[in-house]
mmCIF file with all atom_site columns, C-alpha atoms in Angstrom:
data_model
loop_
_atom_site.group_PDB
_atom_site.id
_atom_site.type_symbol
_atom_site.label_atom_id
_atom_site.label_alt_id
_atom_site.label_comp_id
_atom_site.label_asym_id
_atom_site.label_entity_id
_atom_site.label_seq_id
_atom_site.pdbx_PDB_ins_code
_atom_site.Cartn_x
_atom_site.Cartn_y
_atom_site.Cartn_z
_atom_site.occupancy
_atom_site.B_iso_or_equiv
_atom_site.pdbx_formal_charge
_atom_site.auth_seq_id
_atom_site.auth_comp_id
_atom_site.auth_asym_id
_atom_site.auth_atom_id
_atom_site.pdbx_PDB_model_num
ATOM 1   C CA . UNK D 1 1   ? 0.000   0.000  0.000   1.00 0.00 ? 1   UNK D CA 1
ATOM 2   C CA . UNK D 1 2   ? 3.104   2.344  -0.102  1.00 0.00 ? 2   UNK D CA 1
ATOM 3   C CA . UNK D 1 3   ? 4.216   3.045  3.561   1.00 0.00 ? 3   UNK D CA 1
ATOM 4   C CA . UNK D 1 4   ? 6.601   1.667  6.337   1.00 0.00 ? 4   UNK D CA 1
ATOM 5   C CA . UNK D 1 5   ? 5.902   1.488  10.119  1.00 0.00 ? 5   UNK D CA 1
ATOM 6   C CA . UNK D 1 6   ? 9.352   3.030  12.163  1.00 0.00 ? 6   UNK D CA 1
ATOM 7   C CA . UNK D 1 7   ? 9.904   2.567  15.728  1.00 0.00 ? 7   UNK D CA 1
ATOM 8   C CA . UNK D 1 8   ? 10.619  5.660  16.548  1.00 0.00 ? 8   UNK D CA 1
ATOM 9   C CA . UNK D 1 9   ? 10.568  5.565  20.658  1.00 0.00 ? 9   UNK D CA 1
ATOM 10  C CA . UNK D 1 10  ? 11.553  2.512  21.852  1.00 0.00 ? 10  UNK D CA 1
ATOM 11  C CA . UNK D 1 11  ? 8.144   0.938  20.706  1.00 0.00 ? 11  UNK D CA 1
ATOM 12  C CA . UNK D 1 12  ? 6.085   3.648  22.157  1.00 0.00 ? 12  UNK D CA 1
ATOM 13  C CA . UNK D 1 13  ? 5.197   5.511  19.141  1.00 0.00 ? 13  UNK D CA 1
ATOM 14  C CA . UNK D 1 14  ? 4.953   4.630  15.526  1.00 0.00 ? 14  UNK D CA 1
ATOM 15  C CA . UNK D 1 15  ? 5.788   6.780  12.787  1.00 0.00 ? 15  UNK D CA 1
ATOM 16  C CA . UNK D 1 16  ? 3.363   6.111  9.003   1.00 0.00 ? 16  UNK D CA 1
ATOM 17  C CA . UNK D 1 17  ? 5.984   6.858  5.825   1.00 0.00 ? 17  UNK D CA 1
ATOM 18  C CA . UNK D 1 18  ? 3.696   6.489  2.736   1.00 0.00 ? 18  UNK D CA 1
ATOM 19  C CA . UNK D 1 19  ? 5.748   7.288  -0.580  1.00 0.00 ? 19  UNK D CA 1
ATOM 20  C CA . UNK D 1 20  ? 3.907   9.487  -3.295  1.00 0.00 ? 20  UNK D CA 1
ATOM 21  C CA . UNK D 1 21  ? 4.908   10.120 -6.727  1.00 0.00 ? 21  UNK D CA 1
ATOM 22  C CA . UNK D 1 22  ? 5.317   13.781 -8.142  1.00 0.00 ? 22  UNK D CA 1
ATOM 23  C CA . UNK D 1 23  ? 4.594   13.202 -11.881 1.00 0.00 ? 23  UNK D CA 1
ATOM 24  C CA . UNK D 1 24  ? 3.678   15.185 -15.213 1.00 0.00 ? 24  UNK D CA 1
ATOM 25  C CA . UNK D 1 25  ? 4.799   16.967 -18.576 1.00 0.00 ? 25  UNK D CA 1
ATOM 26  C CA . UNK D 1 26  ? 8.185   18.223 -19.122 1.00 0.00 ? 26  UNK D CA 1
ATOM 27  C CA . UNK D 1 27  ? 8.598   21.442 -18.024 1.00 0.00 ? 27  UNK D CA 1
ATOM 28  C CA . UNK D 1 28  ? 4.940   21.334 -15.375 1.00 0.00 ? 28  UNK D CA 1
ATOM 29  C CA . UNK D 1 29  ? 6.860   22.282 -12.023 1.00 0.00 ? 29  UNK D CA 1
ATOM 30  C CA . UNK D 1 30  ? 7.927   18.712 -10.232 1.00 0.00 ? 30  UNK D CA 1
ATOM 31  C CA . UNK D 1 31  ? 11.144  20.064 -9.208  1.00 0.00 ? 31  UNK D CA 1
ATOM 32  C CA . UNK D 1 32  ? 9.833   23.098 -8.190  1.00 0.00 ? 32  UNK D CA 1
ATOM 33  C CA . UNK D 1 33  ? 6.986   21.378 -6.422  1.00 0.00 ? 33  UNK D CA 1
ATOM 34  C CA . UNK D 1 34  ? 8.938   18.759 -4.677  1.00 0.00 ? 34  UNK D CA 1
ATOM 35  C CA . UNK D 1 35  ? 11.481  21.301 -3.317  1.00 0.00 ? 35  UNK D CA 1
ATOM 36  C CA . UNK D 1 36  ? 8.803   24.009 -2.145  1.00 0.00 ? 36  UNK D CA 1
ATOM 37  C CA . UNK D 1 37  ? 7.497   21.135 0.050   1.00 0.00 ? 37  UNK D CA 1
ATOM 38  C CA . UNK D 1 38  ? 10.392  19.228 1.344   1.00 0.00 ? 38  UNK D CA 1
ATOM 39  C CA . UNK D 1 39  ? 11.733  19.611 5.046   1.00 0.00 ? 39  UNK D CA 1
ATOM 40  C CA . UNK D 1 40  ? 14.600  18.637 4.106   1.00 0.00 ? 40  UNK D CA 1
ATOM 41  C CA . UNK D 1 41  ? 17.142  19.688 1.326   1.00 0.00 ? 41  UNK D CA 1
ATOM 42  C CA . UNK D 1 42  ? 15.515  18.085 -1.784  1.00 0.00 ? 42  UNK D CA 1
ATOM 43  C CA . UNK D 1 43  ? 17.653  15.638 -3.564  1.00 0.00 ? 43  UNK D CA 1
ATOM 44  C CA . UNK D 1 44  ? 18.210  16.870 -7.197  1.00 0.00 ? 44  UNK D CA 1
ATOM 45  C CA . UNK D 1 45  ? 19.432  14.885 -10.350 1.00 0.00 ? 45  UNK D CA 1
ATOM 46  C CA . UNK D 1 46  ? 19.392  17.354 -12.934 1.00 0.00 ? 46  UNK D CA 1
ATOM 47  C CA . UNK D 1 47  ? 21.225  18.511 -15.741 1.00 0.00 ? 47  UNK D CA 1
ATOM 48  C CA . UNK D 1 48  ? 21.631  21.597 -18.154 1.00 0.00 ? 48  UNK D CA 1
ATOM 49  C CA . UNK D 1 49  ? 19.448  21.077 -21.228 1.00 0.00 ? 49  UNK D CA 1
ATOM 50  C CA . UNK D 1 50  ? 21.975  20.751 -24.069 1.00 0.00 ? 50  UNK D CA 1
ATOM 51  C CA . UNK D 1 51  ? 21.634  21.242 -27.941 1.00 0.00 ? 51  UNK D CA 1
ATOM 52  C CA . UNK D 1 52  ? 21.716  17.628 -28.306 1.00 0.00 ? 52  UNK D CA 1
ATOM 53  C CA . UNK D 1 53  ? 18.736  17.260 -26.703 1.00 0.00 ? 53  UNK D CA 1
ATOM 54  C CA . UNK D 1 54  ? 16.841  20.111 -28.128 1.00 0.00 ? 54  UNK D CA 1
ATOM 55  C CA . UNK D 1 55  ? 15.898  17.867 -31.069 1.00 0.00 ? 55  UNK D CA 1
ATOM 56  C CA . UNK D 1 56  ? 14.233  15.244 -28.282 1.00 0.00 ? 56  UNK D CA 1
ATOM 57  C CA . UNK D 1 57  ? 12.767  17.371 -25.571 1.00 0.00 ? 57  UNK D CA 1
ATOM 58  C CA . UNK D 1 58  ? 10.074  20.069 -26.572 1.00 0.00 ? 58  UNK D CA 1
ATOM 59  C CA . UNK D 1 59  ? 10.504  23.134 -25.025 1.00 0.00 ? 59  UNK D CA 1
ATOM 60  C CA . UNK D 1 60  ? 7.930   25.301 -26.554 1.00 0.00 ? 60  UNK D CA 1
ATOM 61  C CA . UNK D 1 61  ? 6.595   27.563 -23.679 1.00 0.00 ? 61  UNK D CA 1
ATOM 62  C CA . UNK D 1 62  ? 9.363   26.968 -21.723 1.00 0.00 ? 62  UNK D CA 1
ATOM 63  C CA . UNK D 1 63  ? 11.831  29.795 -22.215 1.00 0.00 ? 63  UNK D CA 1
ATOM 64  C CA . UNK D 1 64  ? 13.357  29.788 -19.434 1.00 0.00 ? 64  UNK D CA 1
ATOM 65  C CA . UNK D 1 65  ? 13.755  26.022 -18.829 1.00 0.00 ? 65  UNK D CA 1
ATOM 66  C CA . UNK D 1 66  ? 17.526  25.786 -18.643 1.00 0.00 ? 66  UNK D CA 1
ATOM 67  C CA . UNK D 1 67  ? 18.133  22.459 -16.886 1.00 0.00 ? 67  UNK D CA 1
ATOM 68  C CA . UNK D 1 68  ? 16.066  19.157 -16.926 1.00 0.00 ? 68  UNK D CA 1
ATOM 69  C CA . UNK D 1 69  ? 15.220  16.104 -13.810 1.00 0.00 ? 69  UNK D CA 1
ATOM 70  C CA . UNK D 1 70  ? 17.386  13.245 -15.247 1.00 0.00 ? 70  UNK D CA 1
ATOM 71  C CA . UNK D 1 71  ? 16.357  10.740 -12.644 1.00 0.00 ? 71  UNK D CA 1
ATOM 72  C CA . UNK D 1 72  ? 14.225  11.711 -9.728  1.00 0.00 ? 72  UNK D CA 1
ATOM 73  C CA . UNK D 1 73  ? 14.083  14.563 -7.327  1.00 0.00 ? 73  UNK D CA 1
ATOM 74  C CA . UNK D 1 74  ? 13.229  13.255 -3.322  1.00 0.00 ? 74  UNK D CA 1
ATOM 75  C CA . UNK D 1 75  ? 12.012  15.456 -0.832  1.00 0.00 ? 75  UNK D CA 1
ATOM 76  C CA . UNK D 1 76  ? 10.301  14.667 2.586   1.00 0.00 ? 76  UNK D CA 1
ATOM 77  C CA . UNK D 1 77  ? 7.441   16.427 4.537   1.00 0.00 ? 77  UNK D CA 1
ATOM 78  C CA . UNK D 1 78  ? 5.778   16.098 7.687   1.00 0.00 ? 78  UNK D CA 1
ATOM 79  C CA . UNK D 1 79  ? 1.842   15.920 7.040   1.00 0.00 ? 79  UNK D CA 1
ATOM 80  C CA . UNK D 1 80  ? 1.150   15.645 11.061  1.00 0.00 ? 80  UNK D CA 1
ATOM 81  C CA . UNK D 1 81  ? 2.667   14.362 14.028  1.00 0.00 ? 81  UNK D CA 1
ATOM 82  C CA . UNK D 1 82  ? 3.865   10.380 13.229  1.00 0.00 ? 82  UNK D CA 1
ATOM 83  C CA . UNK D 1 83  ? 2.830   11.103 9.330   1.00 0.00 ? 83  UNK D CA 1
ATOM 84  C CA . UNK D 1 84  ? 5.350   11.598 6.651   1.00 0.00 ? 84  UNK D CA 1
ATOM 85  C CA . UNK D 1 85  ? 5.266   11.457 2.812   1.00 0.00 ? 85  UNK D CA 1
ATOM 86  C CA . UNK D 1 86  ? 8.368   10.762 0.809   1.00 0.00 ? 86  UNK D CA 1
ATOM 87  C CA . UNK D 1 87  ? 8.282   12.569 -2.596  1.00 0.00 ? 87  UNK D CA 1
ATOM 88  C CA . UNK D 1 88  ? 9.797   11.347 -5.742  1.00 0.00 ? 88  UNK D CA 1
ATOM 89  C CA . UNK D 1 89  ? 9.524   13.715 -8.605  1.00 0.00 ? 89  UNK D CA 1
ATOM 90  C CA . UNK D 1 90  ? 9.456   11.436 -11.815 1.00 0.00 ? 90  UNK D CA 1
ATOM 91  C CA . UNK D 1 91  ? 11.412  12.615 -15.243 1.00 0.00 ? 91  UNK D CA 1
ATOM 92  C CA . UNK D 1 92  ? 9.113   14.463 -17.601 1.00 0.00 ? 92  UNK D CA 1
ATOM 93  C CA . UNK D 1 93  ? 10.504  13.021 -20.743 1.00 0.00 ? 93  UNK D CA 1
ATOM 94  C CA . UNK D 1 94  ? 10.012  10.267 -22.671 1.00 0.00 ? 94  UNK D CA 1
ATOM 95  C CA . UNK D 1 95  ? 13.348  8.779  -22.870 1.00 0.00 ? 95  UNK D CA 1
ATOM 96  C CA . UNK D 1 96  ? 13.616  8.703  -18.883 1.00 0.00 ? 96  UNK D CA 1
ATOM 97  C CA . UNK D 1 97  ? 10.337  6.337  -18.464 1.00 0.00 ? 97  UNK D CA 1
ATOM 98  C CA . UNK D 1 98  ? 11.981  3.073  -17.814 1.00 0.00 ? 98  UNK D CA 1
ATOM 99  C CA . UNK D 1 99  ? 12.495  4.497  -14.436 1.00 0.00 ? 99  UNK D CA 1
ATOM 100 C CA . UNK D 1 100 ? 8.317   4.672  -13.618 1.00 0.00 ? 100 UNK D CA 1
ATOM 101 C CA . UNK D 1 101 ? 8.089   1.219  -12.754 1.00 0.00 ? 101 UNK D CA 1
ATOM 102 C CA . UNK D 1 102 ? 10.763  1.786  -10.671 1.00 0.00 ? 102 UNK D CA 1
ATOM 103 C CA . UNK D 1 103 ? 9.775   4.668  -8.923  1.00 0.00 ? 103 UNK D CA 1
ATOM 104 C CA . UNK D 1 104 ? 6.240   3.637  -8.513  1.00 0.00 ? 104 UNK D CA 1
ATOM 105 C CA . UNK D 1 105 ? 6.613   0.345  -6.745  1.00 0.00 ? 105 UNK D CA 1
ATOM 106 C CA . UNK D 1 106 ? 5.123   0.568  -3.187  1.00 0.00 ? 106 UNK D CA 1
ATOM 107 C CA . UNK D 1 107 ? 3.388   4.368  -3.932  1.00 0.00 ? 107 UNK D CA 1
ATOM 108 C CA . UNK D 1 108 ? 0.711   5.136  -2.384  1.00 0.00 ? 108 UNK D CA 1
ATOM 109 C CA . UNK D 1 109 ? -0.847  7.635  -4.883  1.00 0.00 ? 109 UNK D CA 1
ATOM 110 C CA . UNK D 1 110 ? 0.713   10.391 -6.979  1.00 0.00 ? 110 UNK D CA 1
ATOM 111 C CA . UNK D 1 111 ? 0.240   13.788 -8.022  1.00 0.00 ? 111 UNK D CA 1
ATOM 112 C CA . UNK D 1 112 ? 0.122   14.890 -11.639 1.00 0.00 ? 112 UNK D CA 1
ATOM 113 C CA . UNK D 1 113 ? 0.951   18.250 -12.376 1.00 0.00 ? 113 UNK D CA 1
ATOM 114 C CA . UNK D 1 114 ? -0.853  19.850 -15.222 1.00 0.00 ? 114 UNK D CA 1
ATOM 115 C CA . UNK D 1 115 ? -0.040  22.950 -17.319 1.00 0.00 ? 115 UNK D CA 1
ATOM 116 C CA . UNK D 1 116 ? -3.580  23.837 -18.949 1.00 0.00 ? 116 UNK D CA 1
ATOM 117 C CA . UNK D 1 117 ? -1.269  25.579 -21.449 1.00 0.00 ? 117 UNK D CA 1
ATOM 118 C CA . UNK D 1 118 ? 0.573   22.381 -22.900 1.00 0.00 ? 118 UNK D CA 1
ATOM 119 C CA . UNK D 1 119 ? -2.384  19.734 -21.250 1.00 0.00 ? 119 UNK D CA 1
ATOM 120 C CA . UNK D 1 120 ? -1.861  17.115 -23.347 1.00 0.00 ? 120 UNK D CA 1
ATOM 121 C CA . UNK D 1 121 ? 1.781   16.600 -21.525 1.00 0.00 ? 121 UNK D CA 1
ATOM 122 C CA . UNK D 1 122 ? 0.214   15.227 -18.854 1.00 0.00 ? 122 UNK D CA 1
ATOM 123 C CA . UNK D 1 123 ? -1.692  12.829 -20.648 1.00 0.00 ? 123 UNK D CA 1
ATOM 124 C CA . UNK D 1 124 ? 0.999   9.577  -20.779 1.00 0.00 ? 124 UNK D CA 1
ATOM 125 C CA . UNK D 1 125 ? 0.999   10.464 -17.160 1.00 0.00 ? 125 UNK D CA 1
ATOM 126 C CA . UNK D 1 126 ? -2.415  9.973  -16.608 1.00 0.00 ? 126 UNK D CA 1
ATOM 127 C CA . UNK D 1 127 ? -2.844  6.920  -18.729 1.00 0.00 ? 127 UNK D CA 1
ATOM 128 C CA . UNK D 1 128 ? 0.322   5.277  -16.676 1.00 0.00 ? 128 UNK D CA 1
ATOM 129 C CA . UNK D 1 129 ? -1.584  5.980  -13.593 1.00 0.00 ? 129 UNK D CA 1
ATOM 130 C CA . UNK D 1 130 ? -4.859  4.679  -14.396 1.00 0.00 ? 130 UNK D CA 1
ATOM 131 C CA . UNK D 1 131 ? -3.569  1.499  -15.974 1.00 0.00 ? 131 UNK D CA 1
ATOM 132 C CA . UNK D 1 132 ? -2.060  0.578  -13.294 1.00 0.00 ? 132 UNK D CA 1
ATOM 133 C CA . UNK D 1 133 ? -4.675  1.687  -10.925 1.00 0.00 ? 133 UNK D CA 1
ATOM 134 C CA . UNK D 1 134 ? -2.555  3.875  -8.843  1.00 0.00 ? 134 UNK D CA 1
ATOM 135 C CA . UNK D 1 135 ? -4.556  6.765  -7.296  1.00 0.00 ? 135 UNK D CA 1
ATOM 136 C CA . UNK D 1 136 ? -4.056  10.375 -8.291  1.00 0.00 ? 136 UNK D CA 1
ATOM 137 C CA . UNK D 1 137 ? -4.772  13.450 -8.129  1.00 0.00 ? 137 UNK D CA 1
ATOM 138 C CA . UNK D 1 138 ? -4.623  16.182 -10.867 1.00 0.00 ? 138 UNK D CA 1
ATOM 139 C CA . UNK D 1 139 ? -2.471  19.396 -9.847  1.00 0.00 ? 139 UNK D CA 1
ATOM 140 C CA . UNK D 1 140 ? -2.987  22.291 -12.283 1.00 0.00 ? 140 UNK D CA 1
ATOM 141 C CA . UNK D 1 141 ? 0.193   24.597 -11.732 1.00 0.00 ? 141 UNK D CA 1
ATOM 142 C CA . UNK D 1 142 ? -1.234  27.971 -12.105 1.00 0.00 ? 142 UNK D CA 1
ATOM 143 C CA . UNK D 1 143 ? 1.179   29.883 -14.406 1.00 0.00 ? 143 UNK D CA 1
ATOM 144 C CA . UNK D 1 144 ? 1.204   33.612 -14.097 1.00 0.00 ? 144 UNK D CA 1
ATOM 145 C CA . UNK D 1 145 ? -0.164  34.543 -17.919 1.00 0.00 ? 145 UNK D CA 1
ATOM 146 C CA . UNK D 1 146 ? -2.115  31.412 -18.495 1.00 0.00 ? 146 UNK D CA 1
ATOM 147 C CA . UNK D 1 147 ? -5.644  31.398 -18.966 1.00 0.00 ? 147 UNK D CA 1
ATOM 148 C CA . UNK D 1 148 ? -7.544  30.142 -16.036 1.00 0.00 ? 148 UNK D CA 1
ATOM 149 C CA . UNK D 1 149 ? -9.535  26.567 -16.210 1.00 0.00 ? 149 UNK D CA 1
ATOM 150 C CA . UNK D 1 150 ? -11.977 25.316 -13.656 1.00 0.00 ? 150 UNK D CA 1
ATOM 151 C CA . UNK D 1 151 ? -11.084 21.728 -11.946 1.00 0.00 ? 151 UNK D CA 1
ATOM 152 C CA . UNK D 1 152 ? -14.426 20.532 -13.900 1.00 0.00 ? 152 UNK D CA 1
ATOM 153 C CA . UNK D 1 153 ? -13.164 21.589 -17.150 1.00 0.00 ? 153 UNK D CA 1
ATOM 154 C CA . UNK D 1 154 ? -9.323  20.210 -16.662 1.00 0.00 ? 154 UNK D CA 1
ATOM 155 C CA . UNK D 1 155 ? -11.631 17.249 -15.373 1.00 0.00 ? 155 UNK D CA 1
ATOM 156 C CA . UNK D 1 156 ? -13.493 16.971 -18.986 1.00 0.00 ? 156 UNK D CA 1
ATOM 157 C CA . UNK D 1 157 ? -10.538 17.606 -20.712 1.00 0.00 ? 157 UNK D CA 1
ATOM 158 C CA . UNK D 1 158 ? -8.511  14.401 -19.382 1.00 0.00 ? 158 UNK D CA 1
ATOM 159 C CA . UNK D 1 159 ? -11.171 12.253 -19.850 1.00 0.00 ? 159 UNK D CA 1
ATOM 160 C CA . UNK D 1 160 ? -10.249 11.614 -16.031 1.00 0.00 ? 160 UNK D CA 1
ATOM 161 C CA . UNK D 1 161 ? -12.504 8.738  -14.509 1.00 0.00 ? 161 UNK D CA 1
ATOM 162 C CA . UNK D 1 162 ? -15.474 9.831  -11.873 1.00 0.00 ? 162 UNK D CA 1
ATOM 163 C CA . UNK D 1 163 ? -14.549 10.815 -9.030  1.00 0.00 ? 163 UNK D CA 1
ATOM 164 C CA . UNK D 1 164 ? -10.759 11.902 -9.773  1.00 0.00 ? 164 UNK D CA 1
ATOM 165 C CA . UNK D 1 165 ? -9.628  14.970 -7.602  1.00 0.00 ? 165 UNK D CA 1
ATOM 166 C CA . UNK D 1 166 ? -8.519  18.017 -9.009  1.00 0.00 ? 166 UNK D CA 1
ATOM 167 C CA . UNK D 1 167 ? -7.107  20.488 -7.772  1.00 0.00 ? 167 UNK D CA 1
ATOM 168 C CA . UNK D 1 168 ? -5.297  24.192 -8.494  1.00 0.00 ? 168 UNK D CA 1
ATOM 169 C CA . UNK D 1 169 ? -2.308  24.787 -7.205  1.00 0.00 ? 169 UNK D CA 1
ATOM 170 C CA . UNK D 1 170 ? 0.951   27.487 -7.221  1.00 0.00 ? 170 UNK D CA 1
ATOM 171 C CA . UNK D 1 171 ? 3.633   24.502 -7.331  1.00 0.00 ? 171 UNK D CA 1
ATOM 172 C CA . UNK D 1 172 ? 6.693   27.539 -5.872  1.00 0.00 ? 172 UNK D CA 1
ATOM 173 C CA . UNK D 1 173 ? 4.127   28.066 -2.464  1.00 0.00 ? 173 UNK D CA 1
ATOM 174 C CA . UNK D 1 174 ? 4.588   25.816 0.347   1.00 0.00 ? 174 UNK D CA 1
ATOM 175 C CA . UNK D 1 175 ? 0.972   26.058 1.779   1.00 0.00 ? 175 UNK D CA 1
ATOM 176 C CA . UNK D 1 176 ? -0.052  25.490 -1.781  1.00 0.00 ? 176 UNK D CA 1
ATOM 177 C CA . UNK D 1 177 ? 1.752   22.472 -2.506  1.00 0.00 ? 177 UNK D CA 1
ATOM 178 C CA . UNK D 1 178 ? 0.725   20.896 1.492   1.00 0.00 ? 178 UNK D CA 1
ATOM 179 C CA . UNK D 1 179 ? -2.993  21.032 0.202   1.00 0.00 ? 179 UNK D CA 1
ATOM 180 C CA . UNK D 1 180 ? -2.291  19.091 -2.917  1.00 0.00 ? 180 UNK D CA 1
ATOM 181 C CA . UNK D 1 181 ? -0.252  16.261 -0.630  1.00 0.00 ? 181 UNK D CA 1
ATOM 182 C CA . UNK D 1 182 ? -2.956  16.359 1.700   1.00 0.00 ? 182 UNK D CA 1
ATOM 183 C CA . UNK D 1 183 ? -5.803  15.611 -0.803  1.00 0.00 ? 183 UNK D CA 1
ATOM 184 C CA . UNK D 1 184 ? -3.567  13.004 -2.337  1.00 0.00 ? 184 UNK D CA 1
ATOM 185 C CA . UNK D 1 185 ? -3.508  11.116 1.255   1.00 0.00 ? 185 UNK D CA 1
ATOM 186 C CA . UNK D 1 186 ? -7.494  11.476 1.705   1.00 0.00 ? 186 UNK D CA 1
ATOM 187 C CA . UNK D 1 187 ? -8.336  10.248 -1.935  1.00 0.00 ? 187 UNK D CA 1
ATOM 188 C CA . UNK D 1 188 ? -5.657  7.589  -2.096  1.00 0.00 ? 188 UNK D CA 1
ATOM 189 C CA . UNK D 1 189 ? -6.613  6.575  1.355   1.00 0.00 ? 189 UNK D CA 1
ATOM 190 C CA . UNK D 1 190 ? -10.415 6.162  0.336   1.00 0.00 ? 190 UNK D CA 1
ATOM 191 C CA . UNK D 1 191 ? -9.405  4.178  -2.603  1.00 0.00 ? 191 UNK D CA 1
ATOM 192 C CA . UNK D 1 192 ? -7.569  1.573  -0.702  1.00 0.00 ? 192 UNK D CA 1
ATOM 193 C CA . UNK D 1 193 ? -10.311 0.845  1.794   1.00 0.00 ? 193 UNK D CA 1
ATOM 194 C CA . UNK D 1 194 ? -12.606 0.611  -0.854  1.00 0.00 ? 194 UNK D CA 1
ATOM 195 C CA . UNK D 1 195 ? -10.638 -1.918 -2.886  1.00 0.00 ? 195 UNK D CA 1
ATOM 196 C CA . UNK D 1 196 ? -10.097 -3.737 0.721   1.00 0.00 ? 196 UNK D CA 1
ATOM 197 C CA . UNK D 1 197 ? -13.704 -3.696 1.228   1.00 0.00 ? 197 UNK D CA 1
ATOM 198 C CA . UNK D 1 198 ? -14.395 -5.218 -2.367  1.00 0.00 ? 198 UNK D CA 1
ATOM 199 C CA . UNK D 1 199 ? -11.913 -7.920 -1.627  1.00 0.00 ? 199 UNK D CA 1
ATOM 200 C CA . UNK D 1 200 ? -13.648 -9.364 1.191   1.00 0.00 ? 200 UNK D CA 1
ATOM 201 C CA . UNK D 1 201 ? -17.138 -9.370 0.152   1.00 0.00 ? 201 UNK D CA 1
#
C-alpha cells in the first residue's frame, strides 16, 4: 500500500511513511513542487538542457527552462505528528520512463501536475496511472499569464474517470503544494479501503 511502520521511541510511538509520486509533462513544475514542500534539502538529479537534446525534448513555452530532472528529485514532509510522505519527482521526458516502474513500486498515490497551457503533456501520465490503478490526483500549476480553467473543465478535458480529484495549485508556495499532498492522502486513502472492502465481500 506504499508506507513503512518506524519505531521511533523505543516501541512507544509509531511513525506512518507512505511514498507518493510527483509526476507530469516536461517542463509542469515537479522540481519546483517537490522542493517548495520538502523539510529537508531536496535531492536533485538534474542537468543543463543541451543542444543535443533540443531535437528530443520540446521546449515550446518553456523559455526559461535551462536544466532538466534526469532521474528523480526526493524530498520529505511532515503531514502531522507520526505522518510523513516521501516525494519522488518522476522525469518528464520520454526517454527517462523506464524508471516509472521503478519509482512507482510501493506508492501510495501520486500527483500529476498539469499545465492547462501544454495539457496534453500530462496525458501519458495519466494513462500510466490509471492502468495501473494507482490513485491520483490532478495538480494544475497555475502559471502567471495562463488562462484560467476550472477543476471541472481540466476534469473533462482528461477524460479523467469519476470521481478523480482536481485540484489548483501554485507549485513555488509551500501552503499550496501541502494542500495538494494532503488531498492526495485522503483520496488515495479512500481508494484503498474501498478496494479492501471489495476484496472481502
Amino acid at each position: 500500500m506504499g508506507f513503512e511502520r518506524s519505531d521511533t521511541t523505543g516501541g512507544q510511538d509509531t511513525a506512518l511513511a507512505l511514498k507518493i509520486l510527483v509526476a507530469g509533462g516536461f517542463g509542469v513544475g515537479k522540481t519546483t513542487l517537490v522542493g517548495a514542500v520538502s523539510e529537508i534539502r531536496p535531492l536533485r538529479t538534474e542537468e543543463l538542457l543541451s543542444e543535443a537534446g533540443q531535437t528530443i525534448d520540446d521546449t515550446d513555452g518553456l523559455d526559461h527552462k535551462t536544466t532538466t530532472t534526469v532521474a528523480m528529485d526526493f524530498g520529505r514532509i511532515t503531514i502531522r505528528a507520526g505522518l510523513s510522505l516521501y516525494l519522488f519527482g518522476t522525469p518528464g521526458q520520454d526517454r527517462f520512463w523506464f524508471l516509472w516502474d521503478e519509482l512507482s513500486q510501493g506508492a501510495l498515490g501520486a500527483v500529476v501536475l498539469a499545465d492547462t497551457r501544454r495539457l496534453e503533456d500530462c496525458f501519458p501520465a495519466v494513462d500510466y496511472f490509471e492502468h495501473r490503478h494507482i490513485p491520483f490526483v490532478v495538480a494544475v500549476n497555475c502559471f502567471t499569464g495562463a488562462r484560467t480553467y476550472g477543476a471541472h473543465e481540466v476534469s473533462r478535458a482528461l477524460d479523467l474517470d469519476r470521481g478523480t480529484p482536481v485540484v489548483l495549485c501554485d507549485a513555488r508556495d509551500r501552503d499550496s503544494g501541502k494542500e495538494v499532498l494532503v488531498r492526495l492522502v485522503e483520496y488515495a486513502g479512500r481508494m484503498h479501503t474501498a478496494r479492501l472492502l471489495d476484496s472481502v465481500g
